[in-house]
Structures are given as C-alpha cells and as structure tokens.
Short mmCIF file of C-alpha atoms in Angstrom, two decimals:
data_model
loop_
_atom_site.label_atom_id
_atom_site.label_comp_id
_atom_site.label_asym_id
_atom_site.label_seq_id
_atom_site.Cartn_x
_atom_site.Cartn_y
_atom_site.Cartn_z
CA MET A 28 -26.80 -40.83 -12.83
CA VAL A 29 -28.54 -38.81 -10.12
CA ALA A 30 -25.31 -38.68 -8.09
CA LEU A 31 -23.36 -37.49 -11.13
CA LEU A 32 -25.91 -34.77 -11.86
CA LYS A 33 -25.83 -33.70 -8.21
CA THR A 34 -22.03 -33.48 -8.30
CA LEU A 35 -22.05 -31.40 -11.48
CA ILE A 36 -24.64 -28.99 -10.06
CA LEU A 37 -22.60 -28.52 -6.90
CA LEU A 38 -19.45 -27.88 -8.95
CA ILE A 39 -21.30 -25.31 -11.08
CA ILE A 40 -22.53 -23.58 -7.91
CA ALA A 41 -19.01 -23.60 -6.49
CA THR A 42 -17.60 -22.09 -9.69
CA ALA A 43 -20.31 -19.41 -9.82
CA LEU A 44 -19.66 -18.42 -6.20
CA ALA A 45 -15.90 -18.29 -6.78
CA ILE A 46 -16.36 -16.10 -9.87
CA THR A 47 -18.68 -13.80 -7.92
CA ALA A 48 -16.06 -13.54 -5.17
CA LEU A 49 -13.42 -12.56 -7.72
CA LEU A 50 -15.67 -9.71 -8.87
CA VAL A 51 -15.30 -8.10 -5.43
CA PRO A 52 -12.30 -5.72 -5.80
CA ALA A 53 -11.14 -6.10 -2.19
CA GLN A 54 -7.51 -7.01 -1.58
CA ILE A 55 -5.48 -7.53 1.59
CA ARG A 56 -2.08 -6.08 0.68
CA SER A 57 -3.07 -3.80 -2.22
CA VAL A 58 -5.86 -1.58 -3.50
CA ASP A 59 -7.72 -2.35 -6.71
CA PRO A 60 -7.43 0.22 -9.54
CA THR A 61 -11.21 0.19 -10.03
CA VAL A 62 -11.64 1.38 -6.45
CA VAL A 63 -9.15 4.21 -7.00
CA GLU A 64 -10.93 5.17 -10.23
CA LEU A 65 -14.30 5.34 -8.44
CA ALA A 66 -12.77 7.46 -5.67
CA GLY A 67 -11.58 9.88 -8.34
CA ALA A 68 -14.96 9.90 -10.09
CA ASN A 69 -16.66 10.84 -6.82
CA SER A 70 -14.53 14.00 -6.48
CA SER A 71 -13.49 16.91 -8.68
CA SER A 72 -12.02 15.93 -12.01
CA VAL A 73 -8.54 16.89 -13.17
CA ASP A 74 -9.99 19.29 -15.74
CA ASP A 75 -12.04 20.99 -13.02
CA LYS A 76 -8.94 21.51 -10.90
CA ILE A 77 -6.98 22.94 -13.83
CA TRP A 78 -9.81 25.31 -14.73
CA GLU A 79 -10.01 26.45 -11.10
CA GLU A 80 -6.39 27.54 -11.27
CA ILE A 81 -6.77 29.12 -14.71
CA ASN A 82 -9.88 31.06 -13.67
CA ALA A 83 -7.91 32.43 -10.71
CA ALA A 84 -5.07 33.31 -13.14
CA TYR A 85 -2.76 30.92 -11.28
CA ILE A 86 -0.75 29.91 -14.32
CA GLY A 87 2.09 28.15 -12.52
CA PRO A 88 -0.09 25.62 -10.65
CA ALA A 89 -2.28 25.07 -13.74
CA GLN A 90 0.74 24.24 -15.89
CA ARG A 91 2.05 21.79 -13.30
CA PHE A 92 -1.34 20.11 -12.96
CA ALA A 93 -1.48 19.65 -16.73
CA ALA A 94 2.09 18.33 -16.92
CA ALA A 95 1.53 15.84 -14.10
CA THR A 96 -1.76 14.48 -15.40
CA GLY A 97 -1.04 14.58 -19.13
CA GLY A 98 -3.65 17.26 -19.76
CA GLN A 99 -3.52 18.63 -23.31
CA ASP A 100 -6.77 20.56 -23.54
CA PRO A 101 -6.32 23.20 -26.30
CA ALA A 102 -8.81 25.53 -24.62
CA GLN A 103 -6.81 25.46 -21.39
CA GLN A 104 -3.53 26.06 -23.19
CA ALA A 105 -5.04 28.95 -25.13
CA GLN A 106 -6.36 30.59 -21.95
CA ILE A 107 -2.98 30.22 -20.24
CA GLN A 108 -1.24 31.83 -23.21
CA LEU A 109 -3.76 34.67 -23.21
CA LEU A 110 -3.05 35.37 -19.53
CA LEU A 111 0.70 35.36 -20.21
CA ASP A 112 0.30 37.78 -23.12
CA LYS A 113 -1.63 40.20 -20.92
CA ASN A 114 0.61 39.74 -17.87
CA PRO A 115 4.19 38.80 -18.85
CA ASN A 116 5.29 38.82 -15.20
CA PHE A 117 3.03 35.84 -14.57
CA ALA A 118 5.73 33.69 -16.18
CA SER A 119 7.92 34.49 -13.14
CA SER A 120 5.33 34.90 -10.41
CA GLY A 121 3.04 32.07 -11.51
CA GLY A 122 -0.01 34.29 -11.11
CA PRO A 123 -1.30 37.46 -9.46
CA ASP A 124 0.32 38.40 -6.16
CA ARG A 125 0.71 42.08 -5.31
CA ASP A 126 3.79 41.71 -3.09
CA PHE A 127 5.78 39.62 -5.51
CA GLU A 128 4.62 41.59 -8.55
CA ASP A 129 5.81 44.80 -6.86
CA LEU A 130 9.17 43.13 -6.35
CA LEU A 131 9.32 42.19 -10.05
CA LYS A 132 8.43 45.76 -11.07
CA ARG A 133 11.30 47.12 -8.96
CA SER A 134 13.67 44.51 -10.35
CA VAL A 135 16.66 45.80 -12.29
CA THR A 136 17.45 42.31 -13.61
CA GLN A 137 16.48 42.00 -17.23
CA ARG A 138 16.16 38.23 -17.24
CA LYS A 139 13.34 36.97 -15.06
CA SER A 140 13.46 33.48 -13.57
CA ARG A 141 10.52 31.09 -13.43
CA ALA A 142 11.48 30.05 -9.88
CA VAL A 143 11.55 32.11 -6.69
CA ILE A 144 15.06 31.52 -5.37
CA PRO A 145 16.95 32.16 -8.65
CA GLN A 146 15.02 35.43 -8.94
CA LEU A 147 16.24 36.53 -5.50
CA LEU A 148 19.89 35.46 -5.77
CA PRO A 149 21.17 38.75 -7.28
CA ARG A 150 22.24 41.20 -4.58
CA SER A 151 20.06 43.97 -5.99
CA GLU A 152 16.92 41.82 -5.75
CA ARG A 153 17.63 40.88 -2.15
CA ALA A 154 18.37 44.46 -1.23
CA SER A 155 15.07 45.60 -2.75
CA LEU A 156 13.09 42.93 -0.89
CA THR A 157 14.92 43.65 2.37
CA GLU A 158 14.06 47.33 2.11
CA SER A 159 10.39 46.45 1.55
CA LEU A 160 10.26 44.01 4.48
CA SER A 161 12.14 46.28 6.87
CA THR A 162 9.03 48.42 7.26
CA SER A 163 6.89 45.44 8.29
CA ARG A 164 5.06 45.61 11.61
CA ASN A 165 4.96 41.81 11.81
CA ARG A 166 7.14 40.69 14.72
CA ASN A 167 7.88 37.36 13.06
CA VAL A 168 9.19 39.09 9.93
CA THR A 169 11.40 41.34 12.03
CA ALA A 170 12.78 38.29 13.85
CA LEU A 171 13.64 36.62 10.55
CA LEU A 172 15.44 39.70 9.25
CA SER A 173 17.54 39.68 12.40
CA ILE A 174 19.09 36.29 11.58
CA ARG A 175 20.34 37.17 8.08
CA ASP A 176 23.88 37.49 9.44
CA ILE A 177 23.61 34.97 12.24
CA ALA A 178 26.71 33.07 13.35
CA GLY A 179 26.89 29.33 13.88
CA LEU A 180 25.60 28.09 10.53
CA SER A 181 27.14 24.75 9.57
CA ARG A 182 25.88 24.15 6.01
CA LEU A 183 25.17 27.63 4.69
CA HIS A 184 26.84 31.02 4.93
CA PRO A 185 25.30 34.19 6.38
CA ALA A 186 24.11 36.96 4.09
CA SER A 187 27.25 39.08 4.53
CA HIS A 188 29.46 36.25 3.27
CA ALA A 189 30.49 36.11 -0.38
CA ALA A 190 28.61 32.82 -0.70
CA GLY A 191 25.70 33.90 1.47
CA ALA A 192 23.19 34.62 -1.31
CA PRO A 193 21.30 31.27 -1.04
CA TYR A 194 20.82 31.57 2.73
CA ASP A 195 19.75 35.19 2.45
CA ALA A 196 17.33 34.41 -0.38
CA GLY A 197 15.79 31.61 1.68
CA VAL A 198 15.32 33.78 4.76
CA LEU A 199 13.77 36.58 2.71
CA THR A 200 11.42 34.14 0.96
CA ILE A 201 10.14 32.87 4.31
CA ALA A 202 9.73 36.42 5.55
CA LEU A 203 7.78 37.38 2.41
CA LEU A 204 5.45 34.41 2.84
CA ILE A 205 4.81 35.34 6.47
CA GLU A 206 4.32 39.01 5.66
CA ALA A 207 1.69 38.11 3.04
CA GLY A 208 -0.08 35.79 5.49
CA HIS A 209 0.44 32.59 3.54
CA PHE A 210 1.64 30.58 6.54
CA GLN A 211 -0.86 29.75 9.25
CA PRO A 212 -0.57 32.22 12.18
CA SER A 213 0.47 29.50 14.63
CA LEU A 214 3.20 28.27 12.29
CA ALA A 215 4.36 31.83 11.54
CA GLN A 216 4.65 32.46 15.28
CA GLN A 217 6.64 29.25 15.72
CA ILE A 218 9.05 30.37 13.00
CA GLY A 219 9.34 33.82 14.57
CA ASN A 220 10.10 32.29 17.98
CA LEU A 221 12.79 30.08 16.48
CA ALA A 222 14.35 33.08 14.77
CA THR A 223 14.32 35.03 18.05
CA LEU A 224 16.06 32.18 19.87
CA ALA A 225 18.58 31.80 17.05
CA ALA A 226 19.35 35.51 17.20
CA GLY A 227 20.08 34.97 20.91
CA TYR A 228 22.78 32.41 19.93
CA ASN A 229 20.74 29.31 20.78
CA PRO A 230 22.51 26.45 18.91
CA GLU A 231 19.42 24.24 18.57
CA ALA A 232 17.31 27.11 17.25
CA THR A 233 20.08 28.00 14.80
CA ILE A 234 20.09 24.46 13.42
CA ALA A 235 16.29 24.49 13.15
CA CYS A 236 16.35 27.80 11.27
CA GLU A 237 19.04 26.49 8.94
CA ASP A 238 16.95 23.40 8.23
CA LEU A 239 13.96 25.60 7.49
CA VAL A 240 15.96 27.72 5.06
CA ILE A 241 17.39 24.64 3.32
CA GLY A 242 13.87 23.30 2.87
CA THR A 243 12.77 26.64 1.43
CA LEU A 244 15.70 26.61 -0.99
CA SER A 245 14.77 23.10 -2.16
CA LEU A 246 11.21 24.19 -2.89
CA GLY A 247 11.97 27.69 -4.15
CA ARG A 248 14.56 26.51 -6.67
CA GLN A 249 11.86 24.53 -8.47
CA LEU A 250 8.62 26.49 -8.01
CA ASP A 251 7.28 29.86 -9.00
CA TYR A 252 6.00 32.12 -6.24
CA ILE A 253 2.28 31.23 -6.52
CA SER A 254 3.08 27.50 -6.49
CA LEU A 255 5.27 28.02 -3.42
CA VAL A 256 2.46 30.00 -1.79
CA SER A 257 -0.01 27.16 -2.35
CA LEU A 258 2.31 24.73 -0.55
CA ALA A 259 2.84 27.18 2.30
CA GLU A 260 -0.92 27.36 2.78
CA LEU A 261 -1.01 23.54 3.09
CA THR A 262 1.74 23.48 5.71
CA GLU A 263 0.64 22.87 9.28
CA THR A 264 4.00 22.07 10.88
CA LEU A 265 7.67 22.61 10.15
CA GLY A 266 7.85 18.87 9.56
CA ASP A 267 5.42 19.19 6.65
CA TRP A 268 7.63 21.85 5.05
CA SER A 269 10.72 19.68 5.49
CA GLN A 270 9.00 16.61 4.05
CA MET A 271 7.85 18.47 0.95
CA ALA A 272 11.38 19.76 0.47
CA ALA A 273 12.75 16.22 0.88
CA LEU A 274 10.43 14.99 -1.89
CA PHE A 275 11.62 17.71 -4.25
CA ARG A 276 15.29 17.03 -3.48
CA ALA A 277 14.91 13.27 -3.82
CA GLN A 278 12.99 13.36 -7.11
CA PRO A 279 14.07 16.42 -9.11
CA ASP A 280 12.61 14.89 -12.26
CA ARG A 281 9.13 14.60 -10.73
CA ILE A 282 8.49 18.14 -9.57
CA ALA A 283 5.15 18.51 -11.37
CA GLU A 284 3.91 15.12 -10.19
CA ASN A 285 4.88 15.62 -6.54
CA TYR A 286 3.55 19.18 -6.50
CA THR A 287 0.22 18.07 -7.97
CA ALA A 288 -0.02 15.14 -5.56
CA LEU A 289 0.59 17.51 -2.63
CA ARG A 290 -2.13 19.85 -3.84
CA PHE A 291 -4.60 17.05 -4.58
CA SER A 292 -4.07 15.20 -1.31
CA GLU A 293 -3.62 18.28 0.91
CA SER A 294 -1.69 15.99 3.28
CA PRO A 295 2.11 16.30 2.95
CA ASP A 296 2.83 13.84 5.75
CA THR A 297 0.59 11.11 4.32
CA LEU A 298 2.03 11.48 0.82
CA TYR A 299 5.58 11.45 2.14
CA ARG A 300 4.99 8.27 4.14
CA TYR A 301 3.33 6.59 1.17
CA LEU A 302 6.26 7.26 -1.17
CA ALA A 303 8.73 6.32 1.56
CA GLU A 304 7.07 2.94 2.11
CA GLN A 305 6.14 2.09 -1.48
CA THR A 306 9.62 2.50 -2.92
CA LYS A 307 9.12 0.09 -5.82
CA THR A 308 5.76 1.07 -7.29
CA GLY A 309 4.89 4.27 -5.43
CA ASN A 310 5.60 6.66 -8.30
CA GLN A 311 3.85 4.51 -10.89
CA ASP A 312 0.79 4.07 -8.68
CA LEU A 313 0.70 7.77 -7.86
CA ASP A 314 0.79 8.66 -11.57
CA PHE A 315 -2.23 6.44 -12.12
CA ALA A 316 -4.13 8.16 -9.31
CA LEU A 317 -3.14 11.63 -10.53
CA ARG A 318 -4.85 10.99 -13.86
CA HIS A 319 -8.12 10.28 -12.01
CA GLY A 320 -8.22 13.34 -9.79
CA PRO A 321 -7.83 14.46 -6.16
CA GLY A 322 -10.16 11.81 -4.74
CA ALA A 323 -8.12 9.03 -6.31
CA VAL A 324 -4.85 10.42 -4.91
CA SER A 325 -6.26 10.86 -1.42
CA HIS A 326 -7.75 7.36 -1.34
CA LEU A 327 -4.56 5.73 -2.63
CA ILE A 328 -2.16 7.34 -0.18
CA HIS A 329 -4.47 6.89 2.80
CA THR A 330 -4.72 3.15 2.16
CA GLU A 331 -0.91 3.01 2.38
CA GLN A 332 -1.00 0.10 -0.08
CA PRO A 333 0.26 -0.29 -3.66
CA LEU A 334 -2.08 -0.71 -6.60
CA TYR A 335 -3.12 -4.29 -7.27
CA GLN A 336 -1.23 -5.77 -10.22
CA ALA A 337 -2.32 -9.25 -11.25
CA SER A 338 0.17 -11.64 -12.81
CA SER A 339 -0.37 -13.22 -16.22
CA ILE A 340 -2.98 -15.93 -15.60
CA PRO A 341 -4.93 -14.15 -12.82
CA GLY A 342 -4.77 -10.94 -14.84
CA THR A 343 -6.28 -12.65 -17.87
CA VAL A 344 -9.08 -14.15 -15.78
CA LEU A 345 -9.88 -10.87 -14.05
CA SER A 346 -9.83 -8.92 -17.32
CA LEU A 347 -12.42 -11.32 -18.74
CA LEU A 348 -14.59 -10.93 -15.64
CA ALA A 349 -14.21 -7.14 -15.32
CA PRO A 350 -17.12 -6.22 -17.67
CA PHE A 351 -19.50 -8.19 -15.43
CA ARG A 352 -18.43 -6.57 -12.13
CA PRO A 353 -21.38 -4.94 -10.32
CA GLN A 354 -20.77 -1.30 -9.44
CA SER A 355 -22.12 -2.00 -5.96
CA PHE A 356 -19.13 -4.26 -5.23
CA VAL A 357 -16.75 -1.41 -6.04
CA GLU A 358 -18.73 1.06 -3.93
CA ILE A 359 -18.79 -1.30 -0.95
CA THR A 360 -15.03 -1.76 -1.13
CA LEU A 361 -14.43 1.98 -1.56
CA HIS A 362 -16.43 2.96 1.51
CA ASN A 363 -15.41 0.01 3.68
CA ASN A 364 -12.57 -2.19 2.50
CA THR A 365 -12.99 -4.51 5.50
CA LEU A 366 -16.59 -5.15 4.52
CA GLY A 367 -15.48 -5.86 0.96
CA GLN A 368 -12.92 -8.36 2.22
CA ALA A 369 -15.56 -10.01 4.39
CA LEU A 370 -17.93 -10.30 1.42
CA LYS A 371 -15.20 -11.80 -0.73
CA PHE A 372 -14.22 -14.25 2.01
CA ALA A 373 -17.83 -15.31 2.54
CA LEU A 374 -18.36 -15.99 -1.17
CA LEU A 375 -15.12 -17.97 -1.41
CA PHE A 376 -16.03 -19.91 1.73
CA LEU A 377 -19.43 -20.82 0.28
CA ALA A 378 -17.68 -21.84 -2.94
CA GLY A 379 -15.41 -24.08 -0.88
CA LEU A 380 -18.39 -25.65 0.88
CA ALA A 381 -20.10 -26.36 -2.45
CA PHE A 382 -16.85 -27.90 -3.71
CA ALA A 383 -16.56 -30.04 -0.56
CA PHE A 384 -20.17 -31.20 -0.95
CA ALA A 385 -19.47 -32.06 -4.60
CA MET A 386 -16.42 -34.13 -3.64
CA GLY A 387 -18.42 -35.86 -0.91
CA SER A 388 -21.18 -36.70 -3.37
CA ALA A 389 -18.67 -38.11 -5.85
CA TRP A 390 -17.03 -40.12 -3.06
CA ARG A 391 -20.34 -41.67 -1.99
CA SER A 392 -21.33 -42.55 -5.53
CA SER A 393 -17.99 -44.29 -6.10
CA LEU A 394 -18.56 -46.57 -3.09
CA GLY A 395 -21.75 -48.04 -4.53
CA ASN A 396 -23.78 -49.89 -1.91
CA THR A 397 -21.09 -49.63 0.73
CA SER A 398 -22.31 -48.03 3.94
CA THR A 399 -20.96 -44.52 4.39
CA VAL A 400 -20.76 -42.04 7.25
CA SER A 401 -23.70 -39.65 7.56
CA ARG A 402 -23.20 -36.08 6.35
CA SER A 403 -24.33 -34.87 9.79
CA ASN A 404 -21.38 -36.61 11.42
CA PRO A 405 -19.20 -33.99 13.19
CA MET A 406 -16.04 -35.20 11.45
CA VAL A 407 -17.67 -34.93 8.02
CA MET A 408 -18.84 -31.41 8.81
CA ALA A 409 -15.38 -30.48 10.10
CA ARG A 410 -13.81 -31.90 6.94
CA ASP A 411 -16.09 -29.82 4.70
CA ILE A 412 -15.40 -26.65 6.66
CA LEU A 413 -11.65 -27.23 6.57
CA ILE A 414 -11.77 -27.88 2.82
CA SER A 415 -13.58 -24.56 2.47
CA PHE A 416 -10.76 -22.78 4.29
CA VAL A 417 -8.21 -24.44 2.00
CA VAL A 418 -10.18 -23.25 -1.04
CA VAL A 419 -10.31 -19.69 0.34
CA LEU A 420 -6.57 -19.59 1.02
CA THR A 421 -5.68 -21.19 -2.30
CA ILE A 422 -7.81 -18.94 -4.50
CA TRP A 423 -7.00 -15.76 -2.59
CA THR A 424 -3.24 -16.33 -2.63
CA PHE A 425 -3.34 -17.32 -6.30
CA PHE A 426 -5.00 -14.05 -7.29
CA GLU A 427 -3.14 -11.92 -4.73
CA PRO A 428 0.32 -13.46 -4.28
CA ASN A 429 1.53 -10.30 -2.52
CA ILE A 430 0.09 -11.60 0.73
CA LEU A 431 2.97 -14.11 0.70
CA LYS A 432 5.48 -11.26 0.67
CA SER A 433 6.62 -9.93 4.03
CA GLN A 434 6.23 -6.20 4.62
CA GLU A 435 9.31 -4.18 5.47
CA SER A 436 8.85 -2.38 8.75
CA VAL A 437 9.47 1.35 8.75
CA SER A 438 12.08 2.68 11.13
CA ASP A 439 10.85 4.41 14.23
CA THR A 440 12.90 7.46 13.36
CA GLY A 441 10.55 8.23 10.48
CA PRO A 442 10.18 7.34 6.84
CA ARG A 443 13.10 7.58 4.51
CA ILE A 444 13.11 7.96 0.77
CA GLU A 445 16.20 6.39 -0.72
CA PHE A 446 17.42 7.26 -4.17
CA ALA A 447 20.61 7.48 -6.26
CA VAL A 448 22.50 4.61 -4.62
CA ALA A 449 20.88 1.37 -3.47
CA ASP A 450 21.83 -0.09 -0.14
CA THR A 451 24.52 -2.65 -0.87
CA LEU A 452 23.43 -4.95 1.94
CA GLN A 453 19.83 -4.76 0.76
CA SER A 454 20.82 -5.64 -2.80
CA ILE A 455 22.60 -8.83 -1.77
CA LYS A 456 20.18 -9.85 0.99
CA SER A 457 19.13 -13.48 0.92
CA PRO A 458 15.39 -14.23 0.77
CA VAL A 459 15.89 -16.31 3.92
CA LYS A 460 15.49 -14.03 6.91
CA ALA A 461 18.46 -13.83 9.19
CA MET A 462 16.05 -13.28 12.06
CA GLN A 463 13.36 -15.95 12.04
CA GLU A 464 10.60 -13.56 13.02
CA ILE A 465 6.94 -14.54 13.16
CA ASN A 466 5.33 -12.20 10.65
CA GLN A 467 1.98 -12.26 8.90
CA VAL A 468 3.27 -14.41 6.05
CA THR A 469 4.67 -17.00 8.44
CA LEU A 470 1.38 -17.18 10.32
CA LEU A 471 -0.52 -17.56 7.03
CA VAL A 472 1.70 -20.43 5.88
CA LEU A 473 1.44 -22.10 9.30
CA ALA A 474 -2.34 -21.82 9.17
CA LEU A 475 -2.42 -23.32 5.67
CA PHE A 476 -0.29 -26.33 6.68
CA PHE A 477 -2.33 -26.82 9.87
CA ILE A 478 -5.65 -26.76 7.99
CA ILE A 479 -4.38 -29.20 5.35
CA GLN A 480 -3.33 -31.63 8.08
CA LEU A 481 -6.73 -31.25 9.75
CA VAL A 482 -8.43 -32.10 6.45
CA ILE A 483 -6.31 -35.25 6.06
CA TYR A 484 -6.93 -36.14 9.71
CA SER A 485 -10.69 -35.78 9.16
CA PHE A 486 -10.59 -37.97 6.04
CA CYS A 487 -8.76 -40.68 7.96
CA LEU A 488 -11.24 -40.60 10.86
CA ILE A 489 -14.13 -40.81 8.38
CA LYS A 490 -12.47 -43.80 6.71
CA ILE A 491 -12.10 -45.57 10.09
CA LYS A 492 -15.76 -44.83 10.82
CA GLU A 493 -16.79 -46.24 7.42
CA VAL A 494 -14.86 -49.46 8.02
CA SER A 495 -16.44 -49.86 11.46
CA LYS A 496 -19.94 -49.58 9.95
CA GLN A 497 -19.37 -52.37 7.41
CA SER A 498 -21.22 -55.61 8.06
CA LEU A 499 -18.04 -57.65 7.81
CA SER A 500 -16.04 -59.96 10.01
CA SER A 501 -13.28 -58.61 12.23
CA ASP A 502 -10.61 -60.27 10.09
CA MET A 503 -11.95 -58.59 6.96
CA LYS A 504 -12.05 -55.22 8.70
CA LEU A 505 -8.42 -55.65 9.75
CA LYS A 506 -7.49 -56.35 6.15
CA LEU A 507 -9.36 -53.21 5.01
CA LEU A 508 -7.47 -51.16 7.59
CA ASP A 509 -4.19 -52.65 6.35
CA ASN A 510 -5.20 -51.66 2.85
CA GLU A 511 -5.68 -48.05 3.99
CA GLU A 512 -2.28 -47.85 5.67
CA ASN A 513 -0.94 -45.48 3.02
CA LEU A 514 -3.93 -43.19 3.61
CA PHE A 515 -3.20 -43.13 7.33
CA ASP A 516 0.44 -42.14 6.56
CA PHE A 517 -0.65 -39.54 4.01
CA GLY A 518 -0.38 -36.69 6.52
CA LEU A 519 3.30 -37.49 7.04
CA TYR A 520 3.95 -37.53 3.28
CA VAL A 521 2.19 -34.20 2.81
CA GLY A 522 4.12 -32.71 5.73
CA LEU A 523 7.46 -33.71 4.24
CA GLY A 524 6.41 -32.50 0.82
CA GLY A 525 5.28 -29.17 2.28
CA THR A 526 8.66 -28.67 3.93
CA VAL A 527 10.59 -29.38 0.72
CA LEU A 528 8.30 -27.17 -1.35
CA SER A 529 8.51 -24.34 1.19
CA LEU A 530 12.29 -24.45 1.25
CA ILE A 531 12.38 -24.25 -2.53
CA LEU A 532 9.94 -21.31 -2.63
CA VAL A 533 11.89 -19.46 0.08
CA ALA A 534 15.19 -20.11 -1.69
CA VAL A 535 13.99 -18.63 -4.98
CA GLY A 536 12.27 -15.71 -3.24
CA ILE A 537 8.68 -16.52 -4.24
CA VAL A 538 7.57 -16.71 -0.60
CA GLU A 539 9.17 -14.58 2.12
CA ALA A 540 8.43 -16.62 5.23
CA SER A 541 10.72 -17.82 7.99
CA LEU A 542 12.20 -21.31 7.91
CA MET A 543 10.08 -22.14 10.95
CA ALA A 544 7.01 -22.31 8.72
CA ALA A 545 8.72 -24.80 6.40
CA TYR A 546 9.82 -27.10 9.22
CA ALA A 547 6.39 -26.81 10.86
CA SER A 548 4.85 -28.65 7.90
CA THR A 549 6.77 -31.81 8.78
CA LEU A 550 6.07 -31.30 12.48
CA PHE A 551 2.32 -31.05 11.86
CA GLY A 552 2.46 -34.18 9.69
CA ILE A 553 4.26 -36.14 12.41
CA LEU A 554 1.92 -34.96 15.18
CA PHE A 555 -1.34 -35.59 13.34
CA THR A 556 -0.19 -38.98 12.04
CA ALA A 557 0.93 -39.99 15.54
CA ILE A 558 -2.36 -38.85 17.09
CA LEU A 559 -4.34 -40.70 14.44
CA LYS A 560 -2.48 -43.98 14.84
CA VAL A 561 -2.01 -43.96 18.61
CA MET A 562 -5.35 -42.55 19.73
CA HIS A 563 -7.73 -43.85 17.04
CA LEU A 564 -6.29 -46.59 14.81
CA ARG A 565 -4.44 -48.62 17.47
CA PRO A 566 -7.40 -48.93 19.92
CA TYR A 567 -9.76 -49.89 17.08
CA ARG A 568 -7.37 -52.52 15.74
CA ARG A 569 -6.96 -53.94 19.25
CA GLN A 570 -10.74 -54.19 19.51
CA LEU A 571 -10.94 -56.00 16.18
CA ILE A 572 -8.12 -58.39 17.11
CA LEU A 573 -9.86 -59.30 20.36
CA SER A 574 -13.14 -59.80 18.51
CA ALA A 575 -11.44 -62.04 15.97
CA GLY A 576 -9.84 -64.08 18.79
CA ASP A 577 -13.19 -64.58 20.52
CA ALA A 578 -14.71 -65.72 17.28
#
C-alpha cells in the first residue's frame, strides 16, 4: 500500500511539472502568440499610431493603418473626413506637404489621382514639376534631371519617347523626394552619383538608375505622396527601396498591410526576409501582429519564426491551461527566448525524473521480497536520466511537431518571394530528400533512437544485476537468464520497429528527415544488443556455467 501511494504521488508530481512546463510559451521553431501579444502591449497601440497620423493631418498613412489593422473607430473616421472637407487636395497628397501641394495647385488636370505616379503621368504635370525642379541648387536633383533622356535603357523608355511617361514620372518623383530632403543625405548623394555616372554613359550606373526608377514606379503607383515620403524616410540603402518595391509588386492586394508593417517595424530588410522565408504562413502571422501594434510586428519579424499553431489535441490541452499561465513566464520568454526554453526543458526533465522514479517504485513493489538493485547504482541513475530525456523529447515534439520539419535554406543570392506560379519541381517533390543531408531534424531523430536504446540497455544491465544478487543456485540463475532472453533482444526489436515506423512517417511526409536516421534505428539496436550479449551476458553465463560444473 505504501509503495502504491508513493507511486501515485510521484506520478502526480510528474504531471504537475509537465503541466507547468507547458505553461511556458517558449518554442524552438515558432513563436507563441501570447509572446507577440505582450510585445505589442509593451509598445504603442494601433489606435495611438493612427491618432499620431491623424493629428499630423497625414490622412493617407492613417487610412492605411486602419485598413491593415481593421480599425473602425468612428471618431477617427470623423476626424479624417473633417480634414478632407477642409483640404480636398489631401485626398491626392495624403496630407500636408508644401512642395506637392504647390504642384497640385498648378495642375491643369481636373481629375486628381490618389497615387503619385498616375498624377504625374500627364505631360503637363511633368512639365510643371520639371520647371519647378530646374531651379534647384541641389546637385543630386540636377544630376537626376540630366538622365531624363538617357540612352541605354533596356526596360523603360526615356522621357522624349512616346512611351517615356512612366520613366520620366519616376525620375521626377525621386528628384522631388531628394529636393524636399526626405531621403537621407548619404543616400541622396549615392543616387546623385549614380545619376552622374549614368549621364556619362556608364552601363552599370544606367542599369542601377533604371532599377531605382522601376522601384519608385512600383511604390508610387500604389501610394499617395505622404505615404511614399514616409517610406523614403525609412530607407537607408538602395536595397531597402528595391525590397519595398518588390513587396508591393508581389502582393498588390496587400498594399495597406505591407505599408503598415514597414512603418511599424521600421526595418524593410527584416520584413522582406521574414516574408520571403515564411511563404506559407507569413501573411497570416503578420496580420495577427499588425492588430497588436508596432511592438508585436517588430518582435515577430525579428524572431524569423512563424506563429505557433497547435494541432487539435495539443491545442485543446493548451487552451484549457492558458487561463492559468503566469504572466512572468510570458515576460521571461519575451525578453529571452533561450531562457524560456531552458526553463521549459528543466521542468520537463524534472517531470521525466519523477516519472522514472514512479516506474522504478512500481517495479520494485511488483517484485515483492526479491532483492533489487539499489537506486544509487550508476546504471539505475543512468536509466532514470535517459528516461527523462525521452519524456522531454516526446512531450516537446508532441506539442511542437514543427521541430520534425526540416527548414528550407535560403539561397545565398538573397531572399525571394514567389507568387503567381508555384515551382513545378517543388510541387511534385518527394518528402524523401534526394540529398541525404544531416540536418537538425535528422540529428534529433538520431538522438531519440540512441537514447531509447540506452534506456533499454540500462534496463537489461539492471536485470542482470538483479539476477546476480539473488540467493539462488547457478542453475536457477541460468534459467532466469534464459527466461529474460526476449528482454535482452528487445533493443533489436525496437530498432527494427523504429526503422519501419520512420520509413512510414517519411513516406507520408509527417517527418522530414533523411533515410539515414531511419536505418540508424536498426543499427543502434544491433550494436547495443551485440554489446549487451557479448560483453555482459556471455561472460556472466560462462561464470554461472563454471560454478554449476564445480558444484
């Protein structure tokens, strides 16, 4: 009765520790939504950001923030409408800007566009802006105006061409942004130097200028002037400008979301890489972060991991436990995810130890008065520790199965965002890797199989030790060893079973590991069984046979 009570107490302790571990929102291959929510709560709220834009009369950015985050505050909408009633040109400019408003006042076009580039496509609008910029004392602006009719363009036509309006509008937009000081001085100088080289018929500089104009066209076709200005002020390199343009071209139906994410994160390169790597859930995860504010967006994209999404059974368990999660666990994970993972691992490891102690107690009680091996025996301690590792791996992979999915490596040439047409080879790719590379998943599976074999090996050594401690004749001990023959072969059975199970899981795509991990299960089973029988069981049997012969 005492042994049963002891076993139950240990199992209760193990369960309590495991539940406590599950309350720590630290994941290996994902980030928990509660952590993202807390990151957003620790920064400015979405409403605060919208009011900041409205108070500055920046209508365009405010409307995009509201559209991206689902904001429907009547007070905000009323204030935006009031600003539009007082300043009708704000519908085209996006807010107050003296240079662009002067351009709109000189405009002879009756219909005003809500985007920059369409507003500048008419010849009269470009002529008016050119006349205004021609008096600029900014050397970089003068250099840009000198490449309006440059030769050597491969994708666009110069301004003098019948189809040269887009190129000319792009060049003039860049010049206007530089003239108003919206680009950083170092970047403006870099653009001016490129334009000077291009005007001197430098082919590489011409291509770079054309790329810059194409990026400006991609952004200016979708954004009002104030929104375009806000992105220019975030830009630190020409690569940032190109990446923002690539996002807008790739996802024309997510202009508001991508614009808001760029403004919230203030890191075009990080956002671009995140969306390029998280092709399956990136947009969905980003939408979740957008609703919780700038801090949530920044934390999500800097982790470079998708949001954690639990499957049916783990999701149900975690939803039941969520109301009991201490806020301190979330804060620890937010500020140091590695520390959160260590805390979760430690709790699961202690749960595994309590489970191992419970199983040991049950095992001893089932043997009755039979002499057993002391708990302080090194093999018993090793067995308990190895069982703890198995518990950690089992529970963690059950609640975060993504760690069994291999991560696609990003090309060294930079991130790519693929849309429209899926890669045919990718769509028909077999789950079995053509190249049997050793990745993190393979190493994890190998470690799991190795630990399981060590546990079985420890059990067998303990059983041999128990038989040796019995006060029985040598013949009786030999018969007991014969009776345990299936136990001594158990490692081989588990190894074969692990190989078959692994091949099935790889074939159906549940686990993305190399075939080497599957075959290693059988190899470990053979090696450990051979070591057990040759180095431990055979010498002990020989000793018993000799003792029986002497008797």
